[in-house]
PDB file of C-alpha atoms in Angstrom:
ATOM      1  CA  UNK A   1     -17.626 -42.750 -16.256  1.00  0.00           C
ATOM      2  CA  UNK A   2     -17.479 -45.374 -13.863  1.00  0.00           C
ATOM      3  CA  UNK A   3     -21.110 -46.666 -14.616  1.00  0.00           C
ATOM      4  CA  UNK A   4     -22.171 -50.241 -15.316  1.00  0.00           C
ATOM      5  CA  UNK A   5     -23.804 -51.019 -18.776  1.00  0.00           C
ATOM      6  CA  UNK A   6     -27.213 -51.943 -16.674  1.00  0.00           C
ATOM      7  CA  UNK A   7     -27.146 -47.951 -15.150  1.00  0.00           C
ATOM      8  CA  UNK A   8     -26.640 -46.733 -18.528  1.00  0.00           C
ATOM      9  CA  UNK A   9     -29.328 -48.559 -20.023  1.00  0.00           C
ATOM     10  CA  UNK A  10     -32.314 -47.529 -17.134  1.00  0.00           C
ATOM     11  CA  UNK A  11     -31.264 -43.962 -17.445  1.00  0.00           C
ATOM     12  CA  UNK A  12     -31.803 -44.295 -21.265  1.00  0.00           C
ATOM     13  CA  UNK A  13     -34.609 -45.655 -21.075  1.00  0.00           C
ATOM     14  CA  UNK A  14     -35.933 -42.976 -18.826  1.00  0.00           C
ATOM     15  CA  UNK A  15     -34.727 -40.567 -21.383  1.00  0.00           C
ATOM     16  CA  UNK A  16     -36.519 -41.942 -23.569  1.00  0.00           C
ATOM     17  CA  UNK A  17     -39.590 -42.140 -22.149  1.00  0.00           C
ATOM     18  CA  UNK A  18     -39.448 -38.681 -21.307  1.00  0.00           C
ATOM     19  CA  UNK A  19     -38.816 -37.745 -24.783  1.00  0.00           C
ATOM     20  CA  UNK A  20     -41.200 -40.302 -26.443  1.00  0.00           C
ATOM     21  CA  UNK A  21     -39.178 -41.920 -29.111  1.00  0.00           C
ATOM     22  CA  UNK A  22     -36.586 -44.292 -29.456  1.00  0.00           C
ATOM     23  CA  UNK A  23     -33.047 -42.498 -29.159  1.00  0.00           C
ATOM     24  CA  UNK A  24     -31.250 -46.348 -29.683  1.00  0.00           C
ATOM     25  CA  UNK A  25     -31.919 -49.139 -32.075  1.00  0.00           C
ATOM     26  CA  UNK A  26     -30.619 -52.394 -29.620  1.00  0.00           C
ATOM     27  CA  UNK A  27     -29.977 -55.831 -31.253  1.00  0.00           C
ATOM     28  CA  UNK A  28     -28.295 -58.621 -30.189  1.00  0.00           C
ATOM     29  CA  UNK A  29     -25.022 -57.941 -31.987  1.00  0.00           C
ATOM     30  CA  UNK A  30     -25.156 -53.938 -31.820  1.00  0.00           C
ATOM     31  CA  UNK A  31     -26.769 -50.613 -30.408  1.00  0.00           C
ATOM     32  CA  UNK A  32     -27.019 -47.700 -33.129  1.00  0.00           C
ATOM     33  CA  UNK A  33     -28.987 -44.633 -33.079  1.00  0.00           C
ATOM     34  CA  UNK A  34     -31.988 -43.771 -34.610  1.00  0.00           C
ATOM     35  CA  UNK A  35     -32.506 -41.235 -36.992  1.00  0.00           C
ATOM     36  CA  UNK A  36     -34.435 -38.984 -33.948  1.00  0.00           C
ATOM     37  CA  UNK A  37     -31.412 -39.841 -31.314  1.00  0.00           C
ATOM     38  CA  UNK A  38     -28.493 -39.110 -34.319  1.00  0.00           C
ATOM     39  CA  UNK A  39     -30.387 -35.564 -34.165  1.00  0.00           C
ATOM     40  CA  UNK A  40     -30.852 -34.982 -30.809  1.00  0.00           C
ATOM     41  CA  UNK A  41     -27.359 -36.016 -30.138  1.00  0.00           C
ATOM     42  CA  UNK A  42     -25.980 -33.856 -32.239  1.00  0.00           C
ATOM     43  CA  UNK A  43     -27.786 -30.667 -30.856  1.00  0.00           C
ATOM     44  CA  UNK A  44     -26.805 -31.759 -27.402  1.00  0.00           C
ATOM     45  CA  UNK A  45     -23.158 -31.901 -28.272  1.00  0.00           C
ATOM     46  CA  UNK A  46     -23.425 -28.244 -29.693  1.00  0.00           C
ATOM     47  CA  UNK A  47     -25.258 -27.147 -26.386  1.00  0.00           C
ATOM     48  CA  UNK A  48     -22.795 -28.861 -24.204  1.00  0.00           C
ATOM     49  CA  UNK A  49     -19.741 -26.939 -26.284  1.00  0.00           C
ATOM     50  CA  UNK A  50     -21.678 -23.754 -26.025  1.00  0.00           C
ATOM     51  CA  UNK A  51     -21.640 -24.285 -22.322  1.00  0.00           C
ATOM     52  CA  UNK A  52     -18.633 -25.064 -22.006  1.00  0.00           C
ATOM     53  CA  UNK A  53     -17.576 -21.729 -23.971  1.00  0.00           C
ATOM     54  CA  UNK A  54     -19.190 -19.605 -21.995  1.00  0.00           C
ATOM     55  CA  UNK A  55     -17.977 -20.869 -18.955  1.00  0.00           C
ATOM     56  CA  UNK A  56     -13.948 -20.091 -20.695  1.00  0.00           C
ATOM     57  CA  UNK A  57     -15.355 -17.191 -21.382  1.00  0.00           C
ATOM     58  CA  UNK A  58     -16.410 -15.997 -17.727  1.00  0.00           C
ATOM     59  CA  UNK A  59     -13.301 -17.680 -16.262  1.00  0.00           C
ATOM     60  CA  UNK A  60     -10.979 -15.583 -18.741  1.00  0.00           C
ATOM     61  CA  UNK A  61     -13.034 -12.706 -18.032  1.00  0.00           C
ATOM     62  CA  UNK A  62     -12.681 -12.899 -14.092  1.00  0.00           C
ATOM     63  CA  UNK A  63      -9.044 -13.336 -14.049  1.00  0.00           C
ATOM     64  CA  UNK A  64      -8.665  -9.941 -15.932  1.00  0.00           C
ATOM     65  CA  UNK A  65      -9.479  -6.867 -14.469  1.00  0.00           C
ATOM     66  CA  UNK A  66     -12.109  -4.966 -16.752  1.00  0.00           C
ATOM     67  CA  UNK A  67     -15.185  -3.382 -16.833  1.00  0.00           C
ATOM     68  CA  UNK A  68     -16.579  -0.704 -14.213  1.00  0.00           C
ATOM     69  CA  UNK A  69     -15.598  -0.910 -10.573  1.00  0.00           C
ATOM     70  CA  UNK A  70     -18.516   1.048  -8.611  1.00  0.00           C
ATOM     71  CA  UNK A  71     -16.936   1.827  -5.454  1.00  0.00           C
ATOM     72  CA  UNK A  72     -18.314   3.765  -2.433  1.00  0.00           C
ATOM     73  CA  UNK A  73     -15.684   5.913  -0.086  1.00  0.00           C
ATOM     74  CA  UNK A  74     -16.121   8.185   2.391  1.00  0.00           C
ATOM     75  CA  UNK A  75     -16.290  11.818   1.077  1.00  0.00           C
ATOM     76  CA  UNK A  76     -13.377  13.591   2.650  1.00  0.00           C
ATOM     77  CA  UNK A  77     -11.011   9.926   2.702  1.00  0.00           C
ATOM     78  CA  UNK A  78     -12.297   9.879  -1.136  1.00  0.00           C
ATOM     79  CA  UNK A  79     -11.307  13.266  -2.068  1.00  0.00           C
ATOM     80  CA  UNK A  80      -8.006  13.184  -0.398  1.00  0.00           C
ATOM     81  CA  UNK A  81      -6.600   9.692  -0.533  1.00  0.00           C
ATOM     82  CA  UNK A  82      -8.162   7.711  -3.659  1.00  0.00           C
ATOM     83  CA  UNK A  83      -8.740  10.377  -5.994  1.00  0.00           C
ATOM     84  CA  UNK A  84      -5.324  11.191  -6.027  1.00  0.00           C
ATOM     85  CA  UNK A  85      -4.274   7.931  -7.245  1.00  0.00           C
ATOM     86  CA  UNK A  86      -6.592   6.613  -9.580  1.00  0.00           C
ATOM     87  CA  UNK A  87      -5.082   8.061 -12.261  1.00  0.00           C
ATOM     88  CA  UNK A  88      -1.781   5.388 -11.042  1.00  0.00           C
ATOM     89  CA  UNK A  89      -4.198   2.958 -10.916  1.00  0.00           C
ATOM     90  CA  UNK A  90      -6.119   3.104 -14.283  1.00  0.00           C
ATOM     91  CA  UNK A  91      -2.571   3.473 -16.075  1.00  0.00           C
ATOM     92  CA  UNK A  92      -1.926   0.041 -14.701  1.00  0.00           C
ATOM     93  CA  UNK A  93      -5.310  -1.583 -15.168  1.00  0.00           C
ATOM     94  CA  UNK A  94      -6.204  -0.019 -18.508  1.00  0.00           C
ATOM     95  CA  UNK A  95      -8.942  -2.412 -19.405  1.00  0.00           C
ATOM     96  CA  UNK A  96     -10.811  -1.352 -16.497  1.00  0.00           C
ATOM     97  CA  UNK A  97     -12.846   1.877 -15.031  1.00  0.00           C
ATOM     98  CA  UNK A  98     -13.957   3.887 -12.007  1.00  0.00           C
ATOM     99  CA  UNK A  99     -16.747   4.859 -10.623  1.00  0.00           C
ATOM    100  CA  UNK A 100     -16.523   6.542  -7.534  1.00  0.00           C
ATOM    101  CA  UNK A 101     -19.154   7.425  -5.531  1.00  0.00           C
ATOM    102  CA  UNK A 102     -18.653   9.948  -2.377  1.00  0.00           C
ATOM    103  CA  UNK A 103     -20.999   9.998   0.626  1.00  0.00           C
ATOM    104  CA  UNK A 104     -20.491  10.150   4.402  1.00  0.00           C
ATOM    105  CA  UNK A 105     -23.435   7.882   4.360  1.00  0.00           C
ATOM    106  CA  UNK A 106     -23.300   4.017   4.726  1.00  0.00           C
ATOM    107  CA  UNK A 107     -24.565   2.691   1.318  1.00  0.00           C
ATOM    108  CA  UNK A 108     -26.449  -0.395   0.907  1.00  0.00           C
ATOM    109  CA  UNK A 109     -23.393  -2.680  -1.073  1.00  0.00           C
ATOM    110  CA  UNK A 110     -25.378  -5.221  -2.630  1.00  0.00           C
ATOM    111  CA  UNK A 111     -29.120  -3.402  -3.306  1.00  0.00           C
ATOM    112  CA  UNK A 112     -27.290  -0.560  -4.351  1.00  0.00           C
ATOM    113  CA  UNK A 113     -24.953  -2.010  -7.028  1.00  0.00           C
ATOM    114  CA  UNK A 114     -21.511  -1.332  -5.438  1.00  0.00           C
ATOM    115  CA  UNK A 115     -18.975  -3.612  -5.580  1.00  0.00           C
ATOM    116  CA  UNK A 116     -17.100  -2.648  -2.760  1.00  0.00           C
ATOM    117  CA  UNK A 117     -17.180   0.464  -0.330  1.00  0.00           C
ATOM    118  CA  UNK A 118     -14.827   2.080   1.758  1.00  0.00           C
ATOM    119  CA  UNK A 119     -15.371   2.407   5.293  1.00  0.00           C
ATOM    120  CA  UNK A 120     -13.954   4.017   8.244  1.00  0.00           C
ATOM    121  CA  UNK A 121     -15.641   2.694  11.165  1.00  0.00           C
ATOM    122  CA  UNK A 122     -15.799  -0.641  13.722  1.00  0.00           C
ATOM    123  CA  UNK A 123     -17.099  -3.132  11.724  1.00  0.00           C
ATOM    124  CA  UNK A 124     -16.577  -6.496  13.628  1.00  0.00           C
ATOM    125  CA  UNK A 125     -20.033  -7.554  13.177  1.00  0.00           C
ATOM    126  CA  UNK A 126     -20.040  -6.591   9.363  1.00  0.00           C
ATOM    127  CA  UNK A 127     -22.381  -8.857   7.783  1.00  0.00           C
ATOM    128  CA  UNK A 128     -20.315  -8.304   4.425  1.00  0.00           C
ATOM    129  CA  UNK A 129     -16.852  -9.644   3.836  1.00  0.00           C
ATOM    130  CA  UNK A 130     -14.537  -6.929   5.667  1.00  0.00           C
ATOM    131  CA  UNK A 131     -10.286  -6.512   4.943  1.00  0.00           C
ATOM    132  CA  UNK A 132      -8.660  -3.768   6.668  1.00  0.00           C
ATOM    133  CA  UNK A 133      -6.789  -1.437   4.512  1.00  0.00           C
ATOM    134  CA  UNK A 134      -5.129   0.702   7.067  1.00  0.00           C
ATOM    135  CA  UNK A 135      -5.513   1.760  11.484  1.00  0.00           C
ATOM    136  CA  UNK A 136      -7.780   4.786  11.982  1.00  0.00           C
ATOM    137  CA  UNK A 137      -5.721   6.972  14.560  1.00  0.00           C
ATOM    138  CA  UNK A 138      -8.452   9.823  16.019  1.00  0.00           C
ATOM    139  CA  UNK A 139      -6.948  12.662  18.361  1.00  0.00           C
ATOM    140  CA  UNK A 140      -8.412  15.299  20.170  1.00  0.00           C
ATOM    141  CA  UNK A 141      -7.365  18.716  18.512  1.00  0.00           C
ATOM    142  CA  UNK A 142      -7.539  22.727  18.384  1.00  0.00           C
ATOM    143  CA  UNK A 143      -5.858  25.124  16.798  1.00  0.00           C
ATOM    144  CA  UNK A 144      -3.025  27.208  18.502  1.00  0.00           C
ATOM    145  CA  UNK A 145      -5.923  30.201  18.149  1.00  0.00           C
ATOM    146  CA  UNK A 146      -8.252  28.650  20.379  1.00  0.00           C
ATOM    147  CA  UNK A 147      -6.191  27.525  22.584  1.00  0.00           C
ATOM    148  CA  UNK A 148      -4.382  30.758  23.634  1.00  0.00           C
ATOM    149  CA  UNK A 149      -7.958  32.126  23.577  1.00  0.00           C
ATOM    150  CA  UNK A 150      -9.789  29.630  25.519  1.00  0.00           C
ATOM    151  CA  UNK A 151      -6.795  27.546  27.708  1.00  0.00           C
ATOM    152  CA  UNK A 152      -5.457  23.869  27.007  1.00  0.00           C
ATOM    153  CA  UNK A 153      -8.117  21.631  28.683  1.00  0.00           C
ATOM    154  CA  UNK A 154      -6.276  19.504  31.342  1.00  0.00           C
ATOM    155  CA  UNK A 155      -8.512  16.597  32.142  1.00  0.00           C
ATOM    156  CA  UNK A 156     -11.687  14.877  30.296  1.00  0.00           C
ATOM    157  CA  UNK A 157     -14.452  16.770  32.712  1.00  0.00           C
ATOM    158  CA  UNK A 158     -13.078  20.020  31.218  1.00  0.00           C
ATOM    159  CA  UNK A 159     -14.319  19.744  27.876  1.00  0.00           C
ATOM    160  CA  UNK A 160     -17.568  20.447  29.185  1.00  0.00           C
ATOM    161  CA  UNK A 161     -16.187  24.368  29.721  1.00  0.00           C
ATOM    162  CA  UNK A 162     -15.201  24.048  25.569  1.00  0.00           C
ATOM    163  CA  UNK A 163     -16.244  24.255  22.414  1.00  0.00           C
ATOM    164  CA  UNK A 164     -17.151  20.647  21.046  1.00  0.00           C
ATOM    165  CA  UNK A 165     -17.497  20.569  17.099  1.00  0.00           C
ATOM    166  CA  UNK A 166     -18.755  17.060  15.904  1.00  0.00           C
ATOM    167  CA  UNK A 167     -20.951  16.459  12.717  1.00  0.00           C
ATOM    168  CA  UNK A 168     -24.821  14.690  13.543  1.00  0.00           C
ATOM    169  CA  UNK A 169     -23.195  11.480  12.943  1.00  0.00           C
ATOM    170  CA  UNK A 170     -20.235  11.547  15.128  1.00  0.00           C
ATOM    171  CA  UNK A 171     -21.747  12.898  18.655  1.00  0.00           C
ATOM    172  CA  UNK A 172     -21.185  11.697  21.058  1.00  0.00           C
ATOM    173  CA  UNK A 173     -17.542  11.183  21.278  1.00  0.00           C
ATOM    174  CA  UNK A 174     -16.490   7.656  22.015  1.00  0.00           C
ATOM    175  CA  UNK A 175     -13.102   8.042  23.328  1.00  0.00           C
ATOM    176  CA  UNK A 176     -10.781   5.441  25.435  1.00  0.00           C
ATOM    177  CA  UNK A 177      -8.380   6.702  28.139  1.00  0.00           C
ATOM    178  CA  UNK A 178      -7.004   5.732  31.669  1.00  0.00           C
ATOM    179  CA  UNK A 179     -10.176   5.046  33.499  1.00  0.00           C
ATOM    180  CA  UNK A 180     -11.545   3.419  30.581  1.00  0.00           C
ATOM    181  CA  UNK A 181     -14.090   4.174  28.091  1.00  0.00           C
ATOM    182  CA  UNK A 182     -15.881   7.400  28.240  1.00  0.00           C
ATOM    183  CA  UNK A 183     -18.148   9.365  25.799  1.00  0.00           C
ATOM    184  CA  UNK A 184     -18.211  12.932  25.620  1.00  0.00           C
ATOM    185  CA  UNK A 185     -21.467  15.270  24.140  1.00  0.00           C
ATOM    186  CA  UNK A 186     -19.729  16.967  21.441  1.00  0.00           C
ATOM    187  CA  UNK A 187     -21.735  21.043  22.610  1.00  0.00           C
ATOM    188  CA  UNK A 188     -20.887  23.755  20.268  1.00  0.00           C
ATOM    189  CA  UNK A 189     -22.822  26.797  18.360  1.00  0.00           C
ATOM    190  CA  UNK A 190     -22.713  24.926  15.200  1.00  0.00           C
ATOM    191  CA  UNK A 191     -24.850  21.944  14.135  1.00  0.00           C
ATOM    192  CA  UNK A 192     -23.894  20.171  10.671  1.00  0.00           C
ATOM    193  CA  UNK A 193     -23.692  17.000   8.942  1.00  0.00           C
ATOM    194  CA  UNK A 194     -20.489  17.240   7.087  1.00  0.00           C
ATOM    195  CA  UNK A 195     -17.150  16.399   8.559  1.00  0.00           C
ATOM    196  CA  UNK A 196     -15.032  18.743   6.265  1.00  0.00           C
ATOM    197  CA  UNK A 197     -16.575  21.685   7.955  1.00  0.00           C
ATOM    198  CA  UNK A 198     -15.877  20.938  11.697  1.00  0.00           C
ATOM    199  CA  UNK A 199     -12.901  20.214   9.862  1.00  0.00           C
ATOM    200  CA  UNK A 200     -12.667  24.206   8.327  1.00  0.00           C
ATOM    201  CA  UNK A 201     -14.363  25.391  11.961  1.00  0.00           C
ATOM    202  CA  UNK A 202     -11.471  23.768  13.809  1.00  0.00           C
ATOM    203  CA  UNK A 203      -8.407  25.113  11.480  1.00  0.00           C
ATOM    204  CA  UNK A 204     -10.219  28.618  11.962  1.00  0.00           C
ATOM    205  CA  UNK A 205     -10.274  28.608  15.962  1.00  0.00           C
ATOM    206  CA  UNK A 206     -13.778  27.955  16.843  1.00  0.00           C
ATOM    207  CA  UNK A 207     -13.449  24.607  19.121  1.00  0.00           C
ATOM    208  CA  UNK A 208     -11.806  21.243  20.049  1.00  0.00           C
ATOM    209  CA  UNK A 209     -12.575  18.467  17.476  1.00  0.00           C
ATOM    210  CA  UNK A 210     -12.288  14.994  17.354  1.00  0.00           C
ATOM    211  CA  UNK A 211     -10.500  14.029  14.001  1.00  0.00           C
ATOM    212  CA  UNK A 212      -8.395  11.035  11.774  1.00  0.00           C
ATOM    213  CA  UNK A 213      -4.925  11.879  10.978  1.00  0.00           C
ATOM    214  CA  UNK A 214      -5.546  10.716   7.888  1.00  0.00           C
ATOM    215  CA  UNK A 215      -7.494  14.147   7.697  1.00  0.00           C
ATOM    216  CA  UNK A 216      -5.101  16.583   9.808  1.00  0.00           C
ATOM    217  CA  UNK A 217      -1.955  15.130   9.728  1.00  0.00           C
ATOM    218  CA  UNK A 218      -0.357  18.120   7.173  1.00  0.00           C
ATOM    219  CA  UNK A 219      -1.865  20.140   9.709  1.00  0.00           C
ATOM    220  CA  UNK A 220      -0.561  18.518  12.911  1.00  0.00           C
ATOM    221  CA  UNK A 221       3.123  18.518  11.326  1.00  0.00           C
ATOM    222  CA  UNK A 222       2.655  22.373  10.123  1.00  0.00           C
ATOM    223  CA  UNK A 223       1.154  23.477  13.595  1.00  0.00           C
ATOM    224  CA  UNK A 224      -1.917  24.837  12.354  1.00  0.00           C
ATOM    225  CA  UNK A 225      -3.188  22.126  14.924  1.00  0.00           C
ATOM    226  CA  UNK A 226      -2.734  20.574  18.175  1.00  0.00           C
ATOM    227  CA  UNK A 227      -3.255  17.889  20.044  1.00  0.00           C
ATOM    228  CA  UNK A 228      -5.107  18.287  23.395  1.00  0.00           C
ATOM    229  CA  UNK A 229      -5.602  15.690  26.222  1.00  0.00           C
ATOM    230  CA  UNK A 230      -3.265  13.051  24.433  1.00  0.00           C
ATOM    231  CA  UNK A 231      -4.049   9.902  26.974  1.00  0.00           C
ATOM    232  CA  UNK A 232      -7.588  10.305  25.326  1.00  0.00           C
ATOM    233  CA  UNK A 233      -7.808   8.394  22.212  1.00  0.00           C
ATOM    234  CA  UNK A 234     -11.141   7.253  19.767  1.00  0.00           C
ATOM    235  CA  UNK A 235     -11.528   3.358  19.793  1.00  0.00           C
ATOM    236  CA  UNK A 236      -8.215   1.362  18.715  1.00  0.00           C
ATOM    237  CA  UNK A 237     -10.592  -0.963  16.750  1.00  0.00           C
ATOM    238  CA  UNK A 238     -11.618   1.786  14.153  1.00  0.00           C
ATOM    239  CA  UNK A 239      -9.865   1.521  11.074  1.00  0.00           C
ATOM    240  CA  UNK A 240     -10.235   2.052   7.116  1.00  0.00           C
ATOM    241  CA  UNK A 241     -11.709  -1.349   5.864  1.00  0.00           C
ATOM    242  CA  UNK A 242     -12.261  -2.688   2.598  1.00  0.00           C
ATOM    243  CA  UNK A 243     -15.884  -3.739   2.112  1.00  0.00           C
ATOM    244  CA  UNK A 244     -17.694  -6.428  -0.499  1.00  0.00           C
ATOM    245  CA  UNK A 245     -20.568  -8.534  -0.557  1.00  0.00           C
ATOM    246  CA  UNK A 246     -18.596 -11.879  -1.133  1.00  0.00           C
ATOM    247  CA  UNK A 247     -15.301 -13.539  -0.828  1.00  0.00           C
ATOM    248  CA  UNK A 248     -16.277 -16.473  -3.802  1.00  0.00           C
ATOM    249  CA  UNK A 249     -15.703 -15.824  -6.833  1.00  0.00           C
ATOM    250  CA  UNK A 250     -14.089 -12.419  -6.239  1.00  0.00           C
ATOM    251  CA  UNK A 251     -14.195 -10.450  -9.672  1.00  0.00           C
ATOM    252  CA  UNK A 252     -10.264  -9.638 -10.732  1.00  0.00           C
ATOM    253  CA  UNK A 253     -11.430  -5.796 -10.849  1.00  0.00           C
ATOM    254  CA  UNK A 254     -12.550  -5.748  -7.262  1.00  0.00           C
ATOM    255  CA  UNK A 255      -9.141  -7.649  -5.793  1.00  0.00           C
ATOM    256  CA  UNK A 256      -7.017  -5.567  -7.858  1.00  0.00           C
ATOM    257  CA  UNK A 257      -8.435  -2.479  -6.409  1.00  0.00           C
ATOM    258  CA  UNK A 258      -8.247  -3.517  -2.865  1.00  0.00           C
ATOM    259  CA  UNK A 259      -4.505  -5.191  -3.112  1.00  0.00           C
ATOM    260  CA  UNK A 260      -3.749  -1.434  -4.486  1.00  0.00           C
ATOM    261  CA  UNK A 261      -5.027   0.181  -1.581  1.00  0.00           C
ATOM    262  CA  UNK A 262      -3.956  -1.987   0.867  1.00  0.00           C
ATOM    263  CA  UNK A 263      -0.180  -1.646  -0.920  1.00  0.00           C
ATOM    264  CA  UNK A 264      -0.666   2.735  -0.562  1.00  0.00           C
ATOM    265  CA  UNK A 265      -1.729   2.429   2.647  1.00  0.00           C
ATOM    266  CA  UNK A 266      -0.612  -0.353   5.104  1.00  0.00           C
ATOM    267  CA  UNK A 267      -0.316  -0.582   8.649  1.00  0.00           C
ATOM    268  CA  UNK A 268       1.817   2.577   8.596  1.00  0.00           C
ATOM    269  CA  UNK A 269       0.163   5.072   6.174  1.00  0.00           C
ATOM    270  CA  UNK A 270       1.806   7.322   4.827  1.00  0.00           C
ATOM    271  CA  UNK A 271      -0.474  10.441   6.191  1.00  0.00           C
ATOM    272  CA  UNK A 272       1.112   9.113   9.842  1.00  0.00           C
ATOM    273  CA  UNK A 273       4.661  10.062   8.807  1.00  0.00           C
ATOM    274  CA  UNK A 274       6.431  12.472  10.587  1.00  0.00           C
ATOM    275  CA  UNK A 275       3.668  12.146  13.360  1.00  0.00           C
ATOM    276  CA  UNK A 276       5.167   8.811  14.857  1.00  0.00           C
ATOM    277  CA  UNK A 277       6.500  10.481  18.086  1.00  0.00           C
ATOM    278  CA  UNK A 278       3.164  12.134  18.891  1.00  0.00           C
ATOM    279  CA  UNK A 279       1.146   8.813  18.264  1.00  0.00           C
ATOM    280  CA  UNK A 280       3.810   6.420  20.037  1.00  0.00           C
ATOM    281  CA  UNK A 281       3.849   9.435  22.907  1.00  0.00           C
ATOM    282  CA  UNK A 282      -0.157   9.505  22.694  1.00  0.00           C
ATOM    283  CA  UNK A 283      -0.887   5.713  22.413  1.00  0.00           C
ATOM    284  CA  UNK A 284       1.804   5.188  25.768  1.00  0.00           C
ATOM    285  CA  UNK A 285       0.110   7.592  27.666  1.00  0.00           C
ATOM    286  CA  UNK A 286      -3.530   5.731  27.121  1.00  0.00           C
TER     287      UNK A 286
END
């Protein structure tokens, strides 16, 4: 240990002391324990190996992935790209289970419970440990409906002369385009707090509508949908992140989890396939 015999004996004797009996029995010729320090050393070695167990035991434990995994995800982005593959992911983590919690609300990770949520936002001044599971492309859209209907806006100012659909939480529109940023009030008949019905209100032909890909792209390759004003385009810093309250000691259930996602999604997702040309034509043009 690296410790003379005169350290040893002071921090014996301070045992000792504290105790109040005499662990050792010191002669000139020999040191033996006492009847008191043969006991107490022998419940101290059982405490240390106890310790020592239990710390296998969590170490084992946090190098397999079991348990529950409380995760938080966007309600729409839940629905449409984690639900569909949990079933892939339980099959291959069988020891471990779900529970997924949808709400277009920010949750509080760590007084609420979670151990990681899903987020599609900006989150460079995330006080929680962020990893970015995929970009966030957001285009200006209509259906071919309104469009015939109400003309193809040709500049920014002529939005104002539209239909705007936004949910409470996404007005105003934050957009990016040749003269720089700009942000647009988002006007229309309808006022709600759920994205999947400006969603439904845009497919049906009642306004222009900021939206993901991730959330229209079926419908951009189908033409029920169309881009408008294409050298418009929502901040290139939004994307889907990863979210967790720390990076020590990471618990095997919440890695595995976010290596999965990160593996279906990537910087190419695959709900941008088939929509490179309009997104390589859209991002040139900003």
């Amino acid at each position: 240990m690296a410790l003379s015999p005169a350290v040893v004996s002071k921090r014996i004797r301070r045992l000792e002391d504290r105790l109040g009996t005499r662990l050792l029995q010191r002669t000139t010729r020999q040191i033996a324990l006492t009847e008191a320090g043969q006991g107490f050393y022998e419940r101290i070695v059982a405490i240390l190996a106890s310790i020592e167990e239990a710390e296998a035991f969590v170490s084992r434990r946090s190098a397999l992935a079991r348990g529950t995994l409380k995760v938080s995800a966007p309600t729409s982005f839940g629905r449409m790209h984690i639900a569909p593959y949990l079933g892939e992911f339980l099959e291959a983590n069988p020891d471990l289970g779900v529970n997924l919690v949808l709400s277009d609300d920010f949750v509080d990770v760590v007084g609420e419970g979670y151990d990681l949520a899903i987020r599609i936002a900006e989150l460079a001044d995330s006080s929680l440990v962020v990893r970015r599971l995929a970009p966030a492309h957001r285009v200006l859209c209509a259906s071919p409906d309104y469009l015939e209907a109400h003309g193809t806006p040709k500049s920014i100012e002529d939005l104002s002369d539209h239909i705007c659909l936004a949910a409470a939480h996404q007005d105003p529109w934050r957009l990016e385009g040749p003269g720089g940023p700009v942000a647009v009030r988002a006007s229309g008949p309808v006022q709600t707090n759920s994205s999947e019905v400006v969603r439904e209100l845009t497919l049906a032909g009642v306004g222009i509508a900021l939206r993901s890909t991730w959330d229209i792209g079926p419908d951009l390759s189908a033409g029920r949908l169309k881009i408008v004003l294409p050298e418009y385009r929502a901040s290139r810093h939004v994307g889907v992140y990863a979210v967790y309250p720390s990076r020590r000691f990471l618990a095997a259930k919440v890695r595995v989890f976010i290596d999965y996602l990160a593996n279906l999604y990537g910087p190419q997702p695959y709900w941008d396939q088939g929509l490179d040309a309009v997104l390589t034509k859209r991002i040139a043009a900003a």
